Amino acid sequence: MLGDFMYSNPTRLYFGKNALDGLSKELENYGKNIMLTYGGGSVKKSGLYDEIVKILKKGGKNIIELPGVMANPTTEKLYEGCRLAKENNIDLILAVGGGSVCDYSKAVSVSAYCSEDPWDKYFLRMEEPDNKIIPVGCVLTMVGTGSEMNGGSVITNHAQKLKIGHVFGDNVFPKFSILNPEYTFTVPHYQMVAGFYDIMCHILEQYLSGTDDNTSDYISEGLMKSLISSSRIAVKNPKDYEARSNIMWTATWALNTLIAKGKSTDWEVHMIGQAVGAYTNATHGMTLSAVSLAYYRHIMNYGLKRFARFAANVWGVNPEGKSDLQLAEEGLKALEAWMREIGVVMNLKELGVTEDMYEGIAKATFILEGGYKKLTHEEVIEILKESM
Ligand code: NZQ
Ligand code: ZN
């Protein structure tokens, strides 16, 4: 483990069937004005909204509602939330929903008191907040992003055709998150498996990079094995508590900074996926699944040893008598078979990408340097073509 690092994680988690019991106690730490953010209605249908309103009222809180946070939250919605938060002197933003609602709430938390356009400051210029930050708490209803225990916030600007994530520091992490696996039972199949692939991709972005022997990579292998095993159960029986709880816990650890410690990380699949998202507004996990295999095949030769290890340690491919190249290829075949088994989108056509978008998507793709191969603009286009 060759890298230096500081590790801390400020988010308090409540996990399990009675996790919501933690909410009243947490609420005691904040003032009266609570902004309740949620999405397009799933929380009302499930009854969770009523339960939470009851707890807030019992705690004597004023509830300021901000419904309609869309999947892939937009700049317009962000500006709306900022106005509402400032007008109502909000003490806590309570996000009830998936990654989009959690990400959005973090964006409002740093933007409400920002003296300039928060899109320019945080997402284009990547500056850190130097103004008041409103605390955020989350009640998670869909797993995948890890937003419940990280500083990530991804916002889409449709006018500029950009989807950009800012990974904020500890001061923007949710103060607490409530994780009850039963809340995820009602997530539609398409969203559920997109979330599963998002988890796998988060782990791979951190695992398929670096060359030293690193504890973080052994943790990643364990997380991937748990995800593969539980996802196979959950696609057959979405109400299997054991499987859904394992997946929920895996998702949190896949992106709460732990497995990135002491090593370089890649994130290029996310950069391409986000650019695809900016052009198509497709479901996040599916933008990743559609481009992953073409990307991995493209970089495999530059990190052959790690790809070979992935095959042997994660998929159980027998290494006997095989070259690293053979092993690496078998590992990617096993990954592909699992992706087809759980039913994620395997090509960009299905997400609405057309040839005339290649240039724009490639231009909107940030090129990072932490992976095995720094891509060129032309290579991104090649990968897009191969992903059709
Ligand atoms: O809006 P409602 O009606 O609530 O429906 C949502 C939404 O349509 C539905 N849903 C959520 N929980 C449900 C449910 N439906 C029924 N029952 C439930 N219990 O699912 C749909 C998708 O929800 P969304 O929050 O958009 O999904 P996800 O959690 O995948 O979040 C995606 C967003 O997170 C960003 C993505 O880019 C995208 O914008 N990411 C955030 C990251 C982070 N914070 O670190 C990292 C990720 O890589 C990702 O980029
Ligand atoms: Zn992701």
mmCIF file of C-alpha atoms and ligand atoms in Angstrom, residues 144-145 198-199 201-202 255 267 270 284-285 288, ligand 2:
data_model
loop_
_atom_site.group_PDB
_atom_site.id
_atom_site.type_symbol
_atom_site.label_atom_id
_atom_site.label_comp_id
_atom_site.label_asym_id
_atom_site.label_seq_id
_atom_site.Cartn_x
_atom_site.Cartn_y
_atom_site.Cartn_z
ATOM 1 C CA GLY A 144 -26.330 2.297 -6.297
ATOM 2 C CA THR A 145 -24.746 5.718 -6.112
ATOM 3 C CA ASP A 198 -23.540 1.286 -10.907
ATOM 4 C CA ILE A 199 -22.168 -0.430 -7.784
ATOM 5 C CA CYS A 201 -18.720 0.064 -11.905
ATOM 6 C CA HIS A 202 -17.850 2.158 -8.840
ATOM 7 C CA LEU A 255 -18.300 4.659 -2.887
ATOM 8 C CA TRP A 267 -13.347 6.960 -13.275
ATOM 9 C CA HIS A 270 -18.151 7.482 -15.443
ATOM 10 C CA HIS A 284 -27.039 6.562 -14.952
ATOM 11 C CA GLY A 285 -26.193 2.863 -14.402
ATOM 12 C CA LEU A 288 -22.091 2.862 -17.666
HETATM 13 ZN ZN ZN B 2 -22.053 5.780 -10.736
#
